[in-house]
Amino acid sequence: MDNNMDIDGSAVDIGQLKNGDIDESLYSRQLYVLGHEAMKRMGSSHVLIAGLRGLGVEIAKNIALAGVKSLTLFDPQPAAITDLSSQFFLHPDDVGKPRAAVTAPRVAELNAYTPVSVYPSQSLTENLDDLRQYQVIVLTGTSLKDQLTISDFAHKNGIFIVVADIFGLFGSIFTDFGKQFAIADPTGENPVSGIVADIDSEGLVSALDETRHGLEDGDYVTFSEVQGMESLNGSAPRKIVVKGPYTFSIGDVSGLGEYRRGGLYTQVKMPKLVDFQPLSEQLQKPEILISDFAKFDRPQQLHVGFQALHAFRDKHSHLPKPHSDRDASQVLELAQGLAGQVEDKVELDEKLIRELSYQARGDLSPMAAFFGGLAAQEVLKSVSGKFHPIVQWLYFDSLESLPSSVERSEDLCKPTGSRYDGQVAVFGAKFQEKLANVNQFLVGAGAIGCEMLKNWALIGLATGPKGKINVADMDQIEKSNLNRQFLFRPKDVGKLKADCAAEAVQAMNPELTGKIITFRDRVGPETEHVFTEIFWDELDGVTNALDNVDARQYVDRRCVFFRKPLVDSGTLGTKGNSQVVLPRLTESYSSSQDPPEQSFPQCTLRSFPNKIEHTIAWAKEKFHQYFVGPPETVNLYNTQSNYIEQSLKQAGNEIPTLQSIRDFLVAEKPSTFDDCIIWARNQFEKEYNNAIQQLLYNFPKDSTTASGAPFWSGPKRAPDPLKFDASNPTHFSFVKATANLHAFNYGIKQDKGMPETRYLEVMENMIIPEFSPNPTVKIQADENEPDPNAQNGGSNFDDNDELHKLVSSLPPPDPSAAAKLQPVEFEKDDDTNHHIDFITAASNLRAQNYAIAEADRHKTKFIAGKIIPAIATTTALVTGLVVLELYKIIDGKDDIEQYKNGFVNLALPFFGFSEPIASPKGEYVGSAGKVTIDKLWDRFEVEDVTLREFLDDFKKQGLDIMMLSSGVSLLYASFYPPSKLKDRMGLKLSKLVETISKKPIPSHQRNVIFEMTVEDQTEEDVEVPYVMLKLHK
């Protein structure tokens, strides 16, 4: 294959990867999962995938997106119409053509850096030596005889092997990465580090200020900056034993002296070696990773059952027919014979083995997605050494997804020449009809959204006369999306995600044509006139594919209000989760909350940073203080009448605000790019020299606290001022980025290729004034102390001479467009805009001040941009779990025990499944006795009656209303005097709301919500649901 591949009109040189470079604009989100080293190892690996039905193509898709040196596909078999149940790169007119030949060019479109070719032979086993060119071989849909032949050859020749199979709702994966396989990083978690408070003579290390150390038994740590046991610094990693959440032992420290103070510990990832056995041995005595502890006894049975299916196929040259009792009896007999041959005898559940036989020809898209994500991740683990592999088997099933609302039989499950035959073989024709007539809402068309739509297209969701799919996403496609949002191609960059995704899946399954409605609106309170109550009422269900908590919580609240089932899911690198929200059964997404985002005390950021995260947060604040806040303030000053007298006076932060207006409009206003360079150089001096000198003047390096302890100890690192050095790349980068962003604020033409010599000339002609510390400056020494610079008692606008001098120094407001400044809008993914360049340089210069290890641009971008790491494998797997739950919702299951919330971490690997938590219940004593309520899903629904009728009706139910409100309007209170209530009692509820709130009810709104406090028959306050007033519009 040529090195230059023209994919969708975008020629990309494959050679870019040959010198070790990685296209960060494409791979950025994946790089934060795998790291540069792992990706470079992947970039030199050749992978072969055999079998290109749904499972094989899913694996191929994920590996192509991830990026390997080459990908070879093998499947000379002719495509069949039933393949379209899960093979998303096949079209009906491909039927009869070799699967690999038609699939390869479509896989190649996914990533121009991954050349894709077709294995030239008709058989993998006729010349095994041809397989030596590959680092990994993946086998899907392969006979057990060929699996054994190839895997034994691979084991002997140091080739990694992954074997995966799916049969309906059952699936398995097997791995063999040979003897002494080295895992460089078993977990993928960032190494923990901390500050040492003490090391005693027994080697017990205490973390500072009772901070949890986060280590586990068997971890290794290194030390630096320890005083008194200096030989620990930089020595070989030491194995630790955890003694408590704040202490750990490093063993014998005799002869190292006595600990005095200071020190940092850092966890070191040590390689782990694992011995794998060949398939021939593992068949007899399997080592199995449990995927679902609720089915602890099932994997051993499936291990035998899968071999029985292979034996049946060897005997009959085909798999058992769908739902055939006759074939199932033969499979059961074969399984019973095999169960007696393995070392550990297996008790077989006849019903389970029969079900496996019934579904053997089943080919389900969500199962292909689950095992395709899993198998592709194992391939990446094998060639990169990153994350812990599956050792060596994993079996998974989702029998709970079988429908109970419709019957299944051999006749209903038989093939009919339909693209859905692989699914009908499992669920039957009647359930297929149910799937086709669903009205579903997908919120988000990013990575999870693309995978979701692909699965929906393949399962035939909403393809019937009553079917409809609504897709909402306001975002446009960016280059970094292409690495995992596989429905998009380079030609789509800049287009709307929802439109492109809909177009792609309609091409995938033409039966969806005209069934997908796209919205380019954010789903939120501001678009309730778009996503109206009629829209919500017509939905059968909602699926979230969102990447932020606020949006997910909003959709969740709407689903609770309209009582619609919701499936929510998310990923974070190799971690993924799925959650089912069911009306009147489960709690909702908002019922539990993630821990709050980590924040740092201001005095730490301002004066006492001790880790790179502190300096990056400080640099991001500086970005706002330099390029965002002042231009916005200047624009307000110029355009808002009486800005100083009104808005500013209320803010209570007048002096710094006025100073920044004066500086940006008068004192430091640039007229040329050279002026911007001068301003940037002055900012360097101010932040990295003057401010540090002032800090050391206030707190000299030898100063002590009130207790006599050294002030600069523990988390406080004594800084040193920086002397500007134009030859230092970080110093120069700061000036260049700062000057360009300052120029952007003023609309001054930026450098765009200006030679470095020009910057140097300007700076050489500058005179930097000597700095003398100011004895009146006060600096907060501790977060527990009051900030000495905090302004007390709000505004001091009226009685301050300095303020009036500042105001008089300002030019008159100029509302013209020419005077408008341009605030910078932070954008992390544009490498030409200087945003990340500024934050990286600003952060690393501060790190140099405090002798903190610096961070490269890549890491800085990750932290400053709050980037969510992502990889296609996790996305595919989690989406498979979501669709397996969607089957149950569409079936109408109302037994909470049939549903599964899932949590996976492919790095460990870990799989956890649990039934959803039930919604909270309560009760009150009404006129007819105790009444049980669902605190989440229940409500009182009322017609538009008068307030008097409303109160009387609840009194009849045994509830006395004490207060009634709608939004911020208090409509009724039992303590109101009769004179106040007189005019209200006869008003209809809708009129009452409009009268008290002084606002009309919006025309699109078909209900009004009331909250009330009530007493029940016990005369105690009780918690009751809210009230919904129905407006018939």
Tab-separated table of N, CA and C in Angstrom, residues 393-464:
chain	number	residue	atom	x	y	z
A	393	TRP	N	-8.989	-16.111	30.160
A	393	TRP	CA	-10.321	-16.209	29.579
A	393	TRP	C	-11.265	-15.215	30.241
A	394	LEU	N	-12.240	-14.747	29.471
A	394	LEU	CA	-13.377	-14.031	30.050
A	394	LEU	C	-14.623	-14.434	29.275
A	395	TYR	N	-15.669	-14.817	30.025
A	395	TYR	CA	-16.976	-15.119	29.440
A	395	TYR	C	-17.985	-14.092	29.949
A	396	PHE	N	-18.885	-13.695	29.071
A	396	PHE	CA	-19.898	-12.706	29.452
A	396	PHE	C	-21.198	-13.052	28.727
A	397	ASP	N	-22.309	-12.882	29.418
A	397	ASP	CA	-23.603	-13.046	28.752
A	397	ASP	C	-24.576	-12.000	29.265
A	398	SER	N	-25.620	-11.762	28.487
A	398	SER	CA	-26.677	-10.831	28.896
A	398	SER	C	-28.037	-11.484	28.650
A	399	LEU	N	-28.225	-12.666	29.256
A	399	LEU	CA	-29.495	-13.391	29.059
A	399	LEU	C	-30.685	-12.591	29.560
A	400	GLU	N	-30.455	-11.635	30.483
A	400	GLU	CA	-31.555	-10.803	30.971
A	400	GLU	C	-32.165	-9.964	29.841
A	401	SER	N	-31.423	-9.810	28.735
A	401	SER	CA	-31.927	-9.004	27.614
A	401	SER	C	-32.955	-9.762	26.772
A	402	LEU	N	-33.111	-11.065	27.000
A	402	LEU	CA	-34.118	-11.821	26.245
A	402	LEU	C	-35.511	-11.272	26.537
A	403	PRO	N	-36.327	-11.103	25.520
A	403	PRO	CA	-37.660	-10.526	25.751
A	403	PRO	C	-38.605	-11.496	26.461
A	404	SER	N	-39.443	-10.946	27.325
A	404	SER	CA	-40.476	-11.758	27.976
A	404	SER	C	-41.870	-11.338	27.515
A	405	SER	N	-41.958	-10.241	26.756
A	405	SER	CA	-43.272	-9.746	26.317
A	405	SER	C	-43.732	-10.405	25.024
A	406	VAL	N	-42.832	-11.075	24.324
A	406	VAL	CA	-43.188	-11.764	23.073
A	406	VAL	C	-42.645	-13.186	23.121
A	407	GLU	N	-43.246	-14.042	22.334
A	407	GLU	CA	-42.796	-15.439	22.344
A	407	GLU	C	-41.649	-15.641	21.353
A	408	ARG	N	-40.866	-16.683	21.614
A	408	ARG	CA	-39.813	-17.116	20.702
A	408	ARG	C	-40.064	-18.575	20.356
A	409	SER	N	-39.810	-18.925	19.138
A	409	SER	CA	-39.962	-20.321	18.717
A	409	SER	C	-39.059	-20.545	17.518
A	410	GLU	N	-38.935	-21.804	17.117
A	410	GLU	CA	-38.084	-22.093	15.954
A	410	GLU	C	-38.621	-21.376	14.717
A	411	ASP	N	-39.937	-21.294	14.610
A	411	ASP	CA	-40.530	-20.642	13.444
A	411	ASP	C	-40.311	-19.132	13.481
A	412	LEU	N	-40.465	-18.530	14.678
A	412	LEU	CA	-40.322	-17.072	14.805
A	412	LEU	C	-38.864	-16.621	14.727
A	413	CYS	N	-37.934	-17.535	14.963
A	413	CYS	CA	-36.514	-17.172	14.964
A	413	CYS	C	-35.788	-17.586	13.686
A	414	LYS	N	-36.488	-18.198	12.746
A	414	LYS	CA	-35.819	-18.711	11.554
A	414	LYS	C	-35.424	-17.565	10.620
A	415	PRO	N	-34.375	-17.760	9.813
A	415	PRO	CA	-33.953	-16.706	8.882
A	415	PRO	C	-34.973	-16.514	7.764
A	416	THR	N	-35.106	-15.243	7.336
A	416	THR	CA	-36.057	-14.936	6.266
A	416	THR	C	-35.384	-14.165	5.133
A	417	GLY	N	-34.036	-14.119	5.158
A	417	GLY	CA	-33.330	-13.340	4.138
A	417	GLY	C	-33.315	-11.862	4.448
A	418	SER	N	-33.461	-11.519	5.725
A	418	SER	CA	-33.476	-10.119	6.152
A	418	SER	C	-32.107	-9.735	6.713
A	419	ARG	N	-31.798	-8.435	6.677
A	419	ARG	CA	-30.551	-7.954	7.273
A	419	ARG	C	-30.560	-8.120	8.790
A	420	TYR	N	-31.725	-8.350	9.381
A	420	TYR	CA	-31.818	-8.507	10.834
A	420	TYR	C	-31.862	-9.972	11.275
A	421	ASP	N	-31.589	-10.913	10.355
A	421	ASP	CA	-31.692	-12.341	10.691
A	421	ASP	C	-30.832	-12.722	11.892
A	422	GLY	N	-29.648	-12.101	12.023
A	422	GLY	CA	-28.768	-12.417	13.144
A	422	GLY	C	-29.383	-12.033	14.479
A	423	GLN	N	-30.233	-11.011	14.475
A	423	GLN	CA	-30.908	-10.583	15.696
A	423	GLN	C	-32.205	-11.360	15.910
A	424	VAL	N	-32.918	-11.607	14.827
A	424	VAL	CA	-34.165	-12.377	14.911
A	424	VAL	C	-33.875	-13.786	15.426
A	425	ALA	N	-32.702	-14.340	15.096
A	425	ALA	CA	-32.321	-15.670	15.579
A	425	ALA	C	-32.326	-15.739	17.101
A	426	VAL	N	-32.088	-14.597	17.756
A	426	VAL	CA	-32.052	-14.566	19.225
A	426	VAL	C	-33.399	-14.158	19.808
A	427	PHE	N	-33.975	-13.094	19.272
A	427	PHE	CA	-35.167	-12.489	19.888
A	427	PHE	C	-36.484	-12.876	19.230
A	428	GLY	N	-36.431	-13.302	17.985
A	428	GLY	CA	-37.668	-13.620	17.282
A	428	GLY	C	-38.190	-12.425	16.496
A	429	ALA	N	-39.078	-12.708	15.541
A	429	ALA	CA	-39.565	-11.685	14.614
A	429	ALA	C	-40.459	-10.654	15.292
A	430	LYS	N	-41.206	-11.064	16.313
A	430	LYS	CA	-42.138	-10.123	16.952
A	430	LYS	C	-41.389	-9.018	17.701
A	431	PHE	N	-40.277	-9.381	18.325
A	431	PHE	CA	-39.511	-8.367	19.035
A	431	PHE	C	-38.844	-7.417	18.047
A	432	GLN	N	-38.455	-7.938	16.884
A	432	GLN	CA	-37.873	-7.075	15.854
A	432	GLN	C	-38.865	-5.981	15.466
A	433	GLU	N	-40.125	-6.346	15.395
A	433	GLU	CA	-41.168	-5.370	15.068
A	433	GLU	C	-41.281	-4.300	16.165
A	434	LYS	N	-41.146	-4.730	17.421
A	434	LYS	CA	-41.173	-3.772	18.543
A	434	LYS	C	-40.047	-2.762	18.417
A	435	LEU	N	-38.846	-3.266	18.130
A	435	LEU	CA	-37.686	-2.393	17.991
A	435	LEU	C	-37.892	-1.354	16.885
A	436	ALA	N	-38.576	-1.772	15.832
A	436	ALA	CA	-38.713	-0.908	14.655
A	436	ALA	C	-39.652	0.267	14.898
A	437	ASN	N	-40.508	0.199	15.915
A	437	ASN	CA	-41.531	1.232	16.094
A	437	ASN	C	-41.348	2.016	17.385
A	438	VAL	N	-40.111	2.391	17.641
A	438	VAL	CA	-39.745	3.122	18.853
A	438	VAL	C	-39.426	4.571	18.494
A	439	ASN	N	-39.797	5.514	19.381
A	439	ASN	CA	-39.424	6.923	19.232
A	439	ASN	C	-38.391	7.241	20.307
A	440	GLN	N	-37.127	7.346	19.898
A	440	GLN	CA	-36.022	7.468	20.843
A	440	GLN	C	-35.329	8.813	20.686
A	441	PHE	N	-34.822	9.351	21.780
A	441	PHE	CA	-34.123	10.645	21.786
A	441	PHE	C	-32.678	10.406	22.200
A	442	LEU	N	-31.734	10.757	21.319
A	442	LEU	CA	-30.307	10.665	21.620
A	442	LEU	C	-29.768	12.067	21.855
A	443	VAL	N	-29.262	12.311	23.064
A	443	VAL	CA	-28.735	13.631	23.402
A	443	VAL	C	-27.213	13.571	23.325
A	444	GLY	N	-26.668	14.107	22.239
A	444	GLY	CA	-25.224	14.083	22.027
A	444	GLY	C	-24.857	13.184	20.864
A	445	ALA	N	-24.025	13.692	19.948
A	445	ALA	CA	-23.592	12.897	18.791
A	445	ALA	C	-22.077	12.896	18.692
A	446	GLY	N	-21.413	12.801	19.858
A	446	GLY	CA	-19.960	12.703	19.884
A	446	GLY	C	-19.531	11.252	19.823
A	447	ALA	N	-18.543	10.872	20.635
A	447	ALA	CA	-17.993	9.513	20.565
A	447	ALA	C	-19.057	8.471	20.918
A	448	ILE	N	-19.682	8.612	22.088
A	448	ILE	CA	-20.720	7.644	22.476
A	448	ILE	C	-21.915	7.755	21.536
A	449	GLY	N	-22.258	8.989	21.139
A	449	GLY	CA	-23.398	9.169	20.234
A	449	GLY	C	-23.210	8.470	18.906
A	450	CYS	N	-22.001	8.553	18.330
A	450	CYS	CA	-21.719	7.866	17.055
A	450	CYS	C	-21.879	6.358	17.207
A	451	GLU	N	-21.284	5.820	18.272
A	451	GLU	CA	-21.383	4.370	18.497
A	451	GLU	C	-22.836	3.963	18.729
A	452	MET	N	-23.586	4.803	19.432
A	452	MET	CA	-24.987	4.484	19.716
A	452	MET	C	-25.796	4.424	18.419
A	453	LEU	N	-25.620	5.432	17.586
A	453	LEU	CA	-26.371	5.452	16.326
A	453	LEU	C	-26.008	4.270	15.440
A	454	LYS	N	-24.737	3.909	15.436
A	454	LYS	CA	-24.307	2.724	14.672
A	454	LYS	C	-25.053	1.491	15.148
A	455	ASN	N	-25.087	1.284	16.471
A	455	ASN	CA	-25.796	0.133	17.026
A	455	ASN	C	-27.287	0.179	16.710
A	456	TRP	N	-27.878	1.357	16.829
A	456	TRP	CA	-29.315	1.487	16.550
A	456	TRP	C	-29.622	1.165	15.089
A	457	ALA	N	-28.739	1.630	14.197
A	457	ALA	CA	-28.947	1.342	12.777
A	457	ALA	C	-28.892	-0.160	12.521
A	458	LEU	N	-27.940	-0.833	13.160
A	458	LEU	CA	-27.757	-2.263	12.922
A	458	LEU	C	-28.888	-3.095	13.515
A	459	ILE	N	-29.428	-2.684	14.677
A	459	ILE	CA	-30.499	-3.478	15.291
A	459	ILE	C	-31.860	-3.141	14.695
A	460	GLY	N	-31.906	-2.130	13.810
A	460	GLY	CA	-33.171	-1.776	13.167
A	460	GLY	C	-34.071	-0.928	14.037
A	461	LEU	N	-33.478	-0.192	14.991
A	461	LEU	CA	-34.289	0.663	15.858
A	461	LEU	C	-34.953	1.762	15.027
A	462	ALA	N	-36.245	1.928	15.230
A	462	ALA	CA	-37.012	3.028	14.626
A	462	ALA	C	-37.113	2.950	13.106
A	463	THR	N	-36.947	1.763	12.531
A	463	THR	CA	-37.049	1.643	11.073
A	463	THR	C	-38.480	1.379	10.614
A	464	GLY	N	-39.412	1.177	11.562
A	464	GLY	CA	-40.798	0.865	11.224
A	464	GLY	C	-41.641	2.109	10.979
